[in-house]
Amino acid sequence: MRKEELNSIVASVRAYLDLERESGVEEYYFASDEAVAAACADRPAAVPQGLDELKKEVLACRECDLCQTRTNVVFGAGNPKAKLMFVGEAPGEQEDKQGLPFVGRAGQLLTKIIEAMGLKREDVYIANILKCRPPNNRAPLPAEIIACRNNVKRQVEMINPRVICTLGKFASQTFLNTETPISALRGIFREYNGIKVMPTFHPAYLLRNPDDKKIVWGDMKKVMKELE
Ligand code: URA
């Protein structure tokens, strides 16, 4: 076994055990080789090209007022052939600075969750409903969601994942076209255009409510089972 492989396994085990300890969950779960291979399996060659073109378009977007206050457009990142896609709400301060999704504190927790699932960030695709940061991290306005939601929907169409995990109220309600609260939506597979959607709590919520990490972990176990 190569040293990088060993390091990656150790990082994955460490993240997993941290999450287990913090959430008080006693049951152990690891993705099989087949599940990891399924999460990274090859998809049609046309997909990345389409995404690159969409990215160019979105980086120049001026459809709402957020274009005036953004530092960077945060298009999304990860494996364009991913079987698992995470969709959050909107970039925060760090994401706006770096132009990358989920790189602040909530992002670090999301990374831990992904690694605890036996995957790496590069295996999945991560995006947001809004591509630009709302000032002071305020909640997205309905008009901003309407102006931006087709971008993430086009990303989903091009990536064509097996499962979309929607993080928090805004992503879940946008994909499921409902106003049902996230507490009622989460934990049950729903559907968007024939793709399974697992709504769960947002990592930023988990930073404020760490006791609910075990609930999210339960939701992620359902996702891993679906990808097997
Ligand atoms: N919260 C989100 O919803 N998305 C990010 O990219 C970062 C924090």
PDB file of C-alpha atoms and ligand atoms in Angstrom:
ATOM      1  CA  MET A   1       0.000   0.000   0.000  1.00  0.00           C
ATOM      2  CA  ARG A   2       1.333   3.470  -0.906  1.00  0.00           C
ATOM      3  CA  LYS A   3       2.018   6.025   1.844  1.00  0.00           C
ATOM      4  CA  GLU A   4      -0.643   8.465   0.499  1.00  0.00           C
ATOM      5  CA  GLU A   5      -3.259   5.727   0.541  1.00  0.00           C
ATOM      6  CA  LEU A   6      -2.371   4.847   4.112  1.00  0.00           C
ATOM      7  CA  ASN A   7      -2.491   8.539   5.148  1.00  0.00           C
ATOM      8  CA  SER A   8      -5.865   8.939   3.504  1.00  0.00           C
ATOM      9  CA  ILE A   9      -7.225   5.887   5.352  1.00  0.00           C
ATOM     10  CA  VAL A  10      -5.858   7.179   8.678  1.00  0.00           C
ATOM     11  CA  ALA A  11      -7.443  10.636   8.036  1.00  0.00           C
ATOM     12  CA  SER A  12     -10.736   8.983   7.199  1.00  0.00           C
ATOM     13  CA  VAL A  13     -10.694   6.792  10.333  1.00  0.00           C
ATOM     14  CA  ARG A  14      -9.737   9.778  12.497  1.00  0.00           C
ATOM     15  CA  ALA A  15     -12.553  11.972  11.128  1.00  0.00           C
ATOM     16  CA  TYR A  16     -14.988   9.116  11.544  1.00  0.00           C
ATOM     17  CA  LEU A  17     -14.030   8.463  15.151  1.00  0.00           C
ATOM     18  CA  ASP A  18     -14.176  12.202  15.977  1.00  0.00           C
ATOM     19  CA  LEU A  19     -17.664  12.418  14.597  1.00  0.00           C
ATOM     20  CA  GLU A  20     -18.762   9.261  16.409  1.00  0.00           C
ATOM     21  CA  ARG A  21     -17.354  10.516  19.702  1.00  0.00           C
ATOM     22  CA  GLU A  22     -18.974  13.948  19.345  1.00  0.00           C
ATOM     23  CA  SER A  23     -22.348  12.529  18.411  1.00  0.00           C
ATOM     24  CA  GLY A  24     -22.449   9.613  20.825  1.00  0.00           C
ATOM     25  CA  VAL A  25     -23.231   7.125  18.038  1.00  0.00           C
ATOM     26  CA  GLU A  26     -22.008   3.613  18.831  1.00  0.00           C
ATOM     27  CA  GLU A  27     -22.685   1.792  15.576  1.00  0.00           C
ATOM     28  CA  TYR A  28     -19.735   1.622  13.157  1.00  0.00           C
ATOM     29  CA  TYR A  29     -20.014   1.931   9.415  1.00  0.00           C
ATOM     30  CA  PHE A  30     -17.464   2.049   6.576  1.00  0.00           C
ATOM     31  CA  ALA A  31     -18.070   2.336   2.862  1.00  0.00           C
ATOM     32  CA  SER A  32     -17.137  -0.826   0.983  1.00  0.00           C
ATOM     33  CA  ASP A  33     -14.664  -0.591  -1.917  1.00  0.00           C
ATOM     34  CA  GLU A  34     -17.677  -1.060  -4.216  1.00  0.00           C
ATOM     35  CA  ALA A  35     -19.494   1.941  -2.670  1.00  0.00           C
ATOM     36  CA  VAL A  36     -16.435   4.178  -3.081  1.00  0.00           C
ATOM     37  CA  ALA A  37     -15.981   2.961  -6.669  1.00  0.00           C
ATOM     38  CA  ALA A  38     -19.696   3.592  -7.311  1.00  0.00           C
ATOM     39  CA  ALA A  39     -19.348   7.131  -5.922  1.00  0.00           C
ATOM     40  CA  CYS A  40     -16.537   7.876  -8.398  1.00  0.00           C
ATOM     41  CA  ALA A  41     -17.615   5.805 -11.399  1.00  0.00           C
ATOM     42  CA  ASP A  42     -16.998   7.134 -14.917  1.00  0.00           C
ATOM     43  CA  ARG A  43     -19.728   9.176 -16.543  1.00  0.00           C
ATOM     44  CA  PRO A  44     -20.095  10.432 -20.147  1.00  0.00           C
ATOM     45  CA  ALA A  45     -17.168  12.554 -21.379  1.00  0.00           C
ATOM     46  CA  ALA A  46     -19.409  15.488 -22.390  1.00  0.00           C
ATOM     47  CA  VAL A  47     -20.270  16.312 -18.785  1.00  0.00           C
ATOM     48  CA  PRO A  48     -17.164  18.298 -17.687  1.00  0.00           C
ATOM     49  CA  GLN A  49     -17.192  20.427 -20.835  1.00  0.00           C
ATOM     50  CA  GLY A  50     -20.790  21.478 -20.191  1.00  0.00           C
ATOM     51  CA  LEU A  51     -19.906  22.391 -16.624  1.00  0.00           C
ATOM     52  CA  ASP A  52     -16.950  24.511 -17.739  1.00  0.00           C
ATOM     53  CA  GLU A  53     -19.194  26.456 -20.097  1.00  0.00           C
ATOM     54  CA  LEU A  54     -21.797  26.958 -17.390  1.00  0.00           C
ATOM     55  CA  LYS A  55     -19.073  28.105 -14.998  1.00  0.00           C
ATOM     56  CA  LYS A  56     -17.938  30.813 -17.437  1.00  0.00           C
ATOM     57  CA  GLU A  57     -21.517  32.017 -17.700  1.00  0.00           C
ATOM     58  CA  VAL A  58     -22.109  32.039 -13.932  1.00  0.00           C
ATOM     59  CA  LEU A  59     -18.814  33.837 -13.165  1.00  0.00           C
ATOM     60  CA  ALA A  60     -20.094  36.750 -15.267  1.00  0.00           C
ATOM     61  CA  CYS A  61     -23.626  36.728 -13.800  1.00  0.00           C
ATOM     62  CA  ARG A  62     -25.272  40.053 -12.906  1.00  0.00           C
ATOM     63  CA  GLU A  63     -28.843  38.764 -12.427  1.00  0.00           C
ATOM     64  CA  CYS A  64     -29.226  40.079  -8.870  1.00  0.00           C
ATOM     65  CA  ASP A  65     -27.764  42.735  -6.574  1.00  0.00           C
ATOM     66  CA  LEU A  66     -25.369  40.277  -4.914  1.00  0.00           C
ATOM     67  CA  CYS A  67     -23.042  40.800  -7.889  1.00  0.00           C
ATOM     68  CA  GLN A  68     -22.311  44.281  -6.495  1.00  0.00           C
ATOM     69  CA  THR A  69     -21.072  43.091  -3.098  1.00  0.00           C
ATOM     70  CA  ARG A  70     -19.411  39.751  -3.958  1.00  0.00           C
ATOM     71  CA  THR A  71     -15.649  39.283  -4.045  1.00  0.00           C
ATOM     72  CA  ASN A  72     -15.848  36.021  -5.981  1.00  0.00           C
ATOM     73  CA  VAL A  73     -18.602  33.951  -7.511  1.00  0.00           C
ATOM     74  CA  VAL A  74     -18.593  30.532  -5.835  1.00  0.00           C
ATOM     75  CA  PHE A  75     -19.589  28.207  -8.645  1.00  0.00           C
ATOM     76  CA  GLY A  76     -19.038  24.854  -6.936  1.00  0.00           C
ATOM     77  CA  ALA A  77     -16.234  22.303  -6.813  1.00  0.00           C
ATOM     78  CA  GLY A  78     -15.525  18.608  -6.864  1.00  0.00           C
ATOM     79  CA  ASN A  79     -15.826  15.617  -9.130  1.00  0.00           C
ATOM     80  CA  PRO A  80     -17.938  16.478 -12.197  1.00  0.00           C
ATOM     81  CA  LYS A  81     -18.739  12.752 -12.435  1.00  0.00           C
ATOM     82  CA  ALA A  82     -19.738  12.437  -8.769  1.00  0.00           C
ATOM     83  CA  LYS A  83     -22.508  10.115  -7.716  1.00  0.00           C
ATOM     84  CA  LEU A  84     -23.042  12.189  -4.586  1.00  0.00           C
ATOM     85  CA  MET A  85     -23.651  15.927  -4.632  1.00  0.00           C
ATOM     86  CA  PHE A  86     -24.009  18.217  -1.605  1.00  0.00           C
ATOM     87  CA  VAL A  87     -25.937  21.463  -2.014  1.00  0.00           C
ATOM     88  CA  GLY A  88     -25.775  24.204   0.611  1.00  0.00           C
ATOM     89  CA  GLU A  89     -27.316  27.635   0.946  1.00  0.00           C
ATOM     90  CA  ALA A  90     -24.895  30.385  -0.078  1.00  0.00           C
ATOM     91  CA  PRO A  91     -21.216  31.302   0.241  1.00  0.00           C
ATOM     92  CA  GLY A  92     -20.062  32.795   3.539  1.00  0.00           C
ATOM     93  CA  GLU A  93     -17.112  35.098   4.179  1.00  0.00           C
ATOM     94  CA  GLN A  94     -14.337  32.547   3.541  1.00  0.00           C
ATOM     95  CA  GLU A  95     -16.080  31.110   0.493  1.00  0.00           C
ATOM     96  CA  ASP A  96     -16.525  34.613  -0.956  1.00  0.00           C
ATOM     97  CA  LYS A  97     -12.804  35.330  -0.362  1.00  0.00           C
ATOM     98  CA  GLN A  98     -11.551  32.054  -1.839  1.00  0.00           C
ATOM     99  CA  GLY A  99     -14.182  31.422  -4.524  1.00  0.00           C
ATOM    100  CA  LEU A 100     -14.681  27.879  -3.196  1.00  0.00           C
ATOM    101  CA  PRO A 101     -17.692  26.295  -1.487  1.00  0.00           C
ATOM    102  CA  PHE A 102     -17.696  25.186   2.142  1.00  0.00           C
ATOM    103  CA  VAL A 103     -14.172  26.225   3.164  1.00  0.00           C
ATOM    104  CA  GLY A 104     -15.057  28.049   6.418  1.00  0.00           C
ATOM    105  CA  ARG A 105     -16.005  26.477   9.768  1.00  0.00           C
ATOM    106  CA  ALA A 106     -19.182  24.859   8.459  1.00  0.00           C
ATOM    107  CA  GLY A 107     -17.145  23.594   5.520  1.00  0.00           C
ATOM    108  CA  GLN A 108     -14.612  21.965   7.812  1.00  0.00           C
ATOM    109  CA  LEU A 109     -17.443  20.091   9.492  1.00  0.00           C
ATOM    110  CA  LEU A 110     -18.839  19.070   6.088  1.00  0.00           C
ATOM    111  CA  THR A 111     -15.364  17.767   5.138  1.00  0.00           C
ATOM    112  CA  LYS A 112     -15.328  15.705   8.342  1.00  0.00           C
ATOM    113  CA  ILE A 113     -18.743  14.258   7.517  1.00  0.00           C
ATOM    114  CA  ILE A 114     -17.625  13.372   3.964  1.00  0.00           C
ATOM    115  CA  GLU A 115     -14.447  11.724   5.265  1.00  0.00           C
ATOM    116  CA  ALA A 116     -16.412   9.850   7.913  1.00  0.00           C
ATOM    117  CA  MET A 117     -18.457   8.416   5.027  1.00  0.00           C
ATOM    118  CA  GLY A 118     -15.231   6.933   3.661  1.00  0.00           C
ATOM    119  CA  LEU A 119     -15.029   9.518   0.858  1.00  0.00           C
ATOM    120  CA  LYS A 120     -12.894  12.564   0.072  1.00  0.00           C
ATOM    121  CA  ARG A 121     -14.112  16.022  -0.938  1.00  0.00           C
ATOM    122  CA  GLU A 122     -12.706  15.363  -4.428  1.00  0.00           C
ATOM    123  CA  ASP A 123     -14.987  12.317  -4.781  1.00  0.00           C
ATOM    124  CA  VAL A 124     -18.191  14.348  -4.386  1.00  0.00           C
ATOM    125  CA  TYR A 125     -19.453  17.611  -5.888  1.00  0.00           C
ATOM    126  CA  ILE A 126     -20.249  20.564  -3.602  1.00  0.00           C
ATOM    127  CA  ALA A 127     -22.347  23.549  -4.636  1.00  0.00           C
ATOM    128  CA  ASN A 128     -24.786  26.101  -3.254  1.00  0.00           C
ATOM    129  CA  ILE A 129     -28.192  27.470  -4.212  1.00  0.00           C
ATOM    130  CA  LEU A 130     -26.775  31.020  -4.353  1.00  0.00           C
ATOM    131  CA  LYS A 131     -23.439  31.527  -6.054  1.00  0.00           C
ATOM    132  CA  CYS A 132     -22.722  34.888  -4.399  1.00  0.00           C
ATOM    133  CA  ARG A 133     -22.479  35.796  -0.712  1.00  0.00           C
ATOM    134  CA  PRO A 134     -25.402  37.684   0.836  1.00  0.00           C
ATOM    135  CA  PRO A 135     -24.015  40.665   2.829  1.00  0.00           C
ATOM    136  CA  ASN A 136     -23.282  39.740   6.462  1.00  0.00           C
ATOM    137  CA  ASN A 137     -24.376  36.166   5.720  1.00  0.00           C
ATOM    138  CA  ARG A 138     -28.044  37.096   5.856  1.00  0.00           C
ATOM    139  CA  ALA A 139     -30.572  34.528   4.632  1.00  0.00           C
ATOM    140  CA  PRO A 140     -31.105  34.407   0.854  1.00  0.00           C
ATOM    141  CA  LEU A 141     -34.023  36.511  -0.392  1.00  0.00           C
ATOM    142  CA  PRO A 142     -36.740  34.760  -2.424  1.00  0.00           C
ATOM    143  CA  ALA A 143     -35.837  36.913  -5.470  1.00  0.00           C
ATOM    144  CA  GLU A 144     -32.169  35.864  -5.178  1.00  0.00           C
ATOM    145  CA  ILE A 145     -33.129  32.192  -5.039  1.00  0.00           C
ATOM    146  CA  ILE A 146     -35.363  32.601  -8.082  1.00  0.00           C
ATOM    147  CA  ALA A 147     -32.578  34.414  -9.976  1.00  0.00           C
ATOM    148  CA  CYS A 148     -29.939  31.788  -9.125  1.00  0.00           C
ATOM    149  CA  ARG A 149     -31.623  28.401  -8.669  1.00  0.00           C
ATOM    150  CA  ASN A 150     -31.394  27.400 -12.327  1.00  0.00           C
ATOM    151  CA  ASN A 151     -27.605  27.430 -12.087  1.00  0.00           C
ATOM    152  CA  VAL A 152     -27.487  24.698  -9.466  1.00  0.00           C
ATOM    153  CA  LYS A 153     -30.251  22.822 -11.260  1.00  0.00           C
ATOM    154  CA  ARG A 154     -28.156  22.885 -14.447  1.00  0.00           C
ATOM    155  CA  GLN A 155     -25.168  21.638 -12.455  1.00  0.00           C
ATOM    156  CA  VAL A 156     -27.304  18.731 -11.237  1.00  0.00           C
ATOM    157  CA  GLU A 157     -28.436  18.007 -14.792  1.00  0.00           C
ATOM    158  CA  MET A 158     -24.834  17.890 -16.052  1.00  0.00           C
ATOM    159  CA  ILE A 159     -23.371  15.928 -13.159  1.00  0.00           C
ATOM    160  CA  ASN A 160     -26.414  13.653 -12.912  1.00  0.00           C
ATOM    161  CA  PRO A 161     -25.589  12.319  -9.430  1.00  0.00           C
ATOM    162  CA  ARG A 162     -27.319   9.313  -7.938  1.00  0.00           C
ATOM    163  CA  VAL A 163     -28.018  11.218  -4.710  1.00  0.00           C
ATOM    164  CA  ILE A 164     -28.263  14.914  -3.855  1.00  0.00           C
ATOM    165  CA  CYS A 165     -27.831  15.737  -0.188  1.00  0.00           C
ATOM    166  CA  THR A 166     -29.490  19.094   0.447  1.00  0.00           C
ATOM    167  CA  LEU A 167     -28.018  20.889   3.449  1.00  0.00           C
ATOM    168  CA  GLY A 168     -30.529  22.936   5.410  1.00  0.00           C
ATOM    169  CA  LYS A 169     -33.825  24.627   4.753  1.00  0.00           C
ATOM    170  CA  PHE A 170     -33.022  26.697   1.666  1.00  0.00           C
ATOM    171  CA  ALA A 171     -31.444  23.952  -0.436  1.00  0.00           C
ATOM    172  CA  SER A 172     -34.031  21.380   0.617  1.00  0.00           C
ATOM    173  CA  GLN A 173     -37.036  23.612   0.017  1.00  0.00           C
ATOM    174  CA  THR A 174     -35.653  24.813  -3.333  1.00  0.00           C
ATOM    175  CA  PHE A 175     -35.093  21.318  -4.737  1.00  0.00           C
ATOM    176  CA  LEU A 176     -38.300  19.886  -3.341  1.00  0.00           C
ATOM    177  CA  ASN A 177     -40.396  22.927  -4.204  1.00  0.00           C
ATOM    178  CA  THR A 178     -42.000  23.048  -0.774  1.00  0.00           C
ATOM    179  CA  GLU A 179     -42.174  25.258   2.304  1.00  0.00           C
ATOM    180  CA  THR A 180     -42.164  22.294   4.694  1.00  0.00           C
ATOM    181  CA  PRO A 181     -39.636  22.899   7.511  1.00  0.00           C
ATOM    182  CA  ILE A 182     -36.285  21.095   7.305  1.00  0.00           C
ATOM    183  CA  SER A 183     -37.023  19.281  10.575  1.00  0.00           C
ATOM    184  CA  ALA A 184     -39.933  17.526   8.814  1.00  0.00           C
ATOM    185  CA  LEU A 185     -38.146  16.990   5.481  1.00  0.00           C
ATOM    186  CA  ARG A 186     -34.843  15.549   6.721  1.00  0.00           C
ATOM    187  CA  GLY A 187     -33.955  11.887   6.948  1.00  0.00           C
ATOM    188  CA  ILE A 188     -36.348  10.628   4.272  1.00  0.00           C
ATOM    189  CA  PHE A 189     -35.374  10.132   0.630  1.00  0.00           C
ATOM    190  CA  ARG A 190     -37.339  12.482  -1.635  1.00  0.00           C
ATOM    191  CA  GLU A 191     -37.047  12.950  -5.377  1.00  0.00           C
ATOM    192  CA  TYR A 192     -36.004  15.675  -7.789  1.00  0.00           C
ATOM    193  CA  ASN A 193     -36.268  14.898 -11.537  1.00  0.00           C
ATOM    194  CA  GLY A 194     -35.760  11.173 -10.883  1.00  0.00           C
ATOM    195  CA  ILE A 195     -32.750  11.784  -8.585  1.00  0.00           C
ATOM    196  CA  LYS A 196     -32.901  10.784  -4.919  1.00  0.00           C
ATOM    197  CA  VAL A 197     -32.678  13.741  -2.545  1.00  0.00           C
ATOM    198  CA  MET A 198     -31.714  13.390   1.106  1.00  0.00           C
ATOM    199  CA  PRO A 199     -32.445  16.592   3.029  1.00  0.00           C
ATOM    200  CA  THR A 200     -30.483  17.008   6.244  1.00  0.00           C
ATOM    201  CA  PHE A 201     -29.471  19.726   8.683  1.00  0.00           C
ATOM    202  CA  HIS A 202     -26.928  22.334   7.527  1.00  0.00           C
ATOM    203  CA  PRO A 203     -23.412  22.009   9.032  1.00  0.00           C
ATOM    204  CA  ALA A 204     -23.671  25.618  10.321  1.00  0.00           C
ATOM    205  CA  TYR A 205     -26.742  24.538  12.309  1.00  0.00           C
ATOM    206  CA  LEU A 206     -24.711  21.610  13.674  1.00  0.00           C
ATOM    207  CA  LEU A 207     -22.015  23.999  14.887  1.00  0.00           C
ATOM    208  CA  ARG A 208     -24.711  25.649  17.014  1.00  0.00           C
ATOM    209  CA  ASN A 209     -26.484  22.391  17.895  1.00  0.00           C
ATOM    210  CA  PRO A 210     -23.760  19.718  18.159  1.00  0.00           C
ATOM    211  CA  ASP A 211     -26.157  17.218  19.772  1.00  0.00           C
ATOM    212  CA  ASP A 212     -27.903  16.915  16.401  1.00  0.00           C
ATOM    213  CA  LYS A 213     -24.747  15.578  14.687  1.00  0.00           C
ATOM    214  CA  LYS A 214     -25.946  12.059  15.389  1.00  0.00           C
ATOM    215  CA  ILE A 215     -29.159  12.791  13.453  1.00  0.00           C
ATOM    216  CA  VAL A 216     -27.160  13.929  10.405  1.00  0.00           C
ATOM    217  CA  TRP A 217     -24.885  10.922  10.729  1.00  0.00           C
ATOM    218  CA  GLY A 218     -27.961   8.691  10.604  1.00  0.00           C
ATOM    219  CA  ASP A 219     -29.059  10.486   7.410  1.00  0.00           C
ATOM    220  CA  MET A 220     -25.575  10.003   5.879  1.00  0.00           C
ATOM    221  CA  LYS A 221     -25.685   6.276   6.619  1.00  0.00           C
ATOM    222  CA  LYS A 222     -28.871   6.089   4.540  1.00  0.00           C
ATOM    223  CA  VAL A 223     -27.040   7.910   1.717  1.00  0.00           C
ATOM    224  CA  MET A 224     -24.097   5.482   1.832  1.00  0.00           C
ATOM    225  CA  LYS A 225     -26.466   2.527   1.758  1.00  0.00           C
ATOM    226  CA  GLU A 226     -28.218   4.002  -1.293  1.00  0.00           C
ATOM    227  CA  LEU A 227     -24.863   4.424  -3.087  1.00  0.00           C
ATOM    228  CA  GLU A 228     -23.739   0.854  -2.416  1.00  0.00           C
TER     229      GLU A 228
HETATM  230  N1  URA B   1     -22.650  27.644   4.012  1.00  0.00           N
HETATM  231  C1  URA B   1     -23.182  27.290   2.841  1.00  0.00           C
HETATM  232  O1  URA B   1     -24.373  27.038   2.732  1.00  0.00           O
HETATM  233  N2  URA B   1     -22.376  27.205   1.798  1.00  0.00           N
HETATM  234  C2  URA B   1     -21.083  27.426   1.869  1.00  0.00           C
HETATM  235  O2  URA B   1     -20.407  27.302   0.851  1.00  0.00           O
HETATM  236  C3  URA B   1     -20.552  27.781   3.125  1.00  0.00           C
HETATM  237  C4  URA B   1     -21.337  27.883   4.174  1.00  0.00           C
END
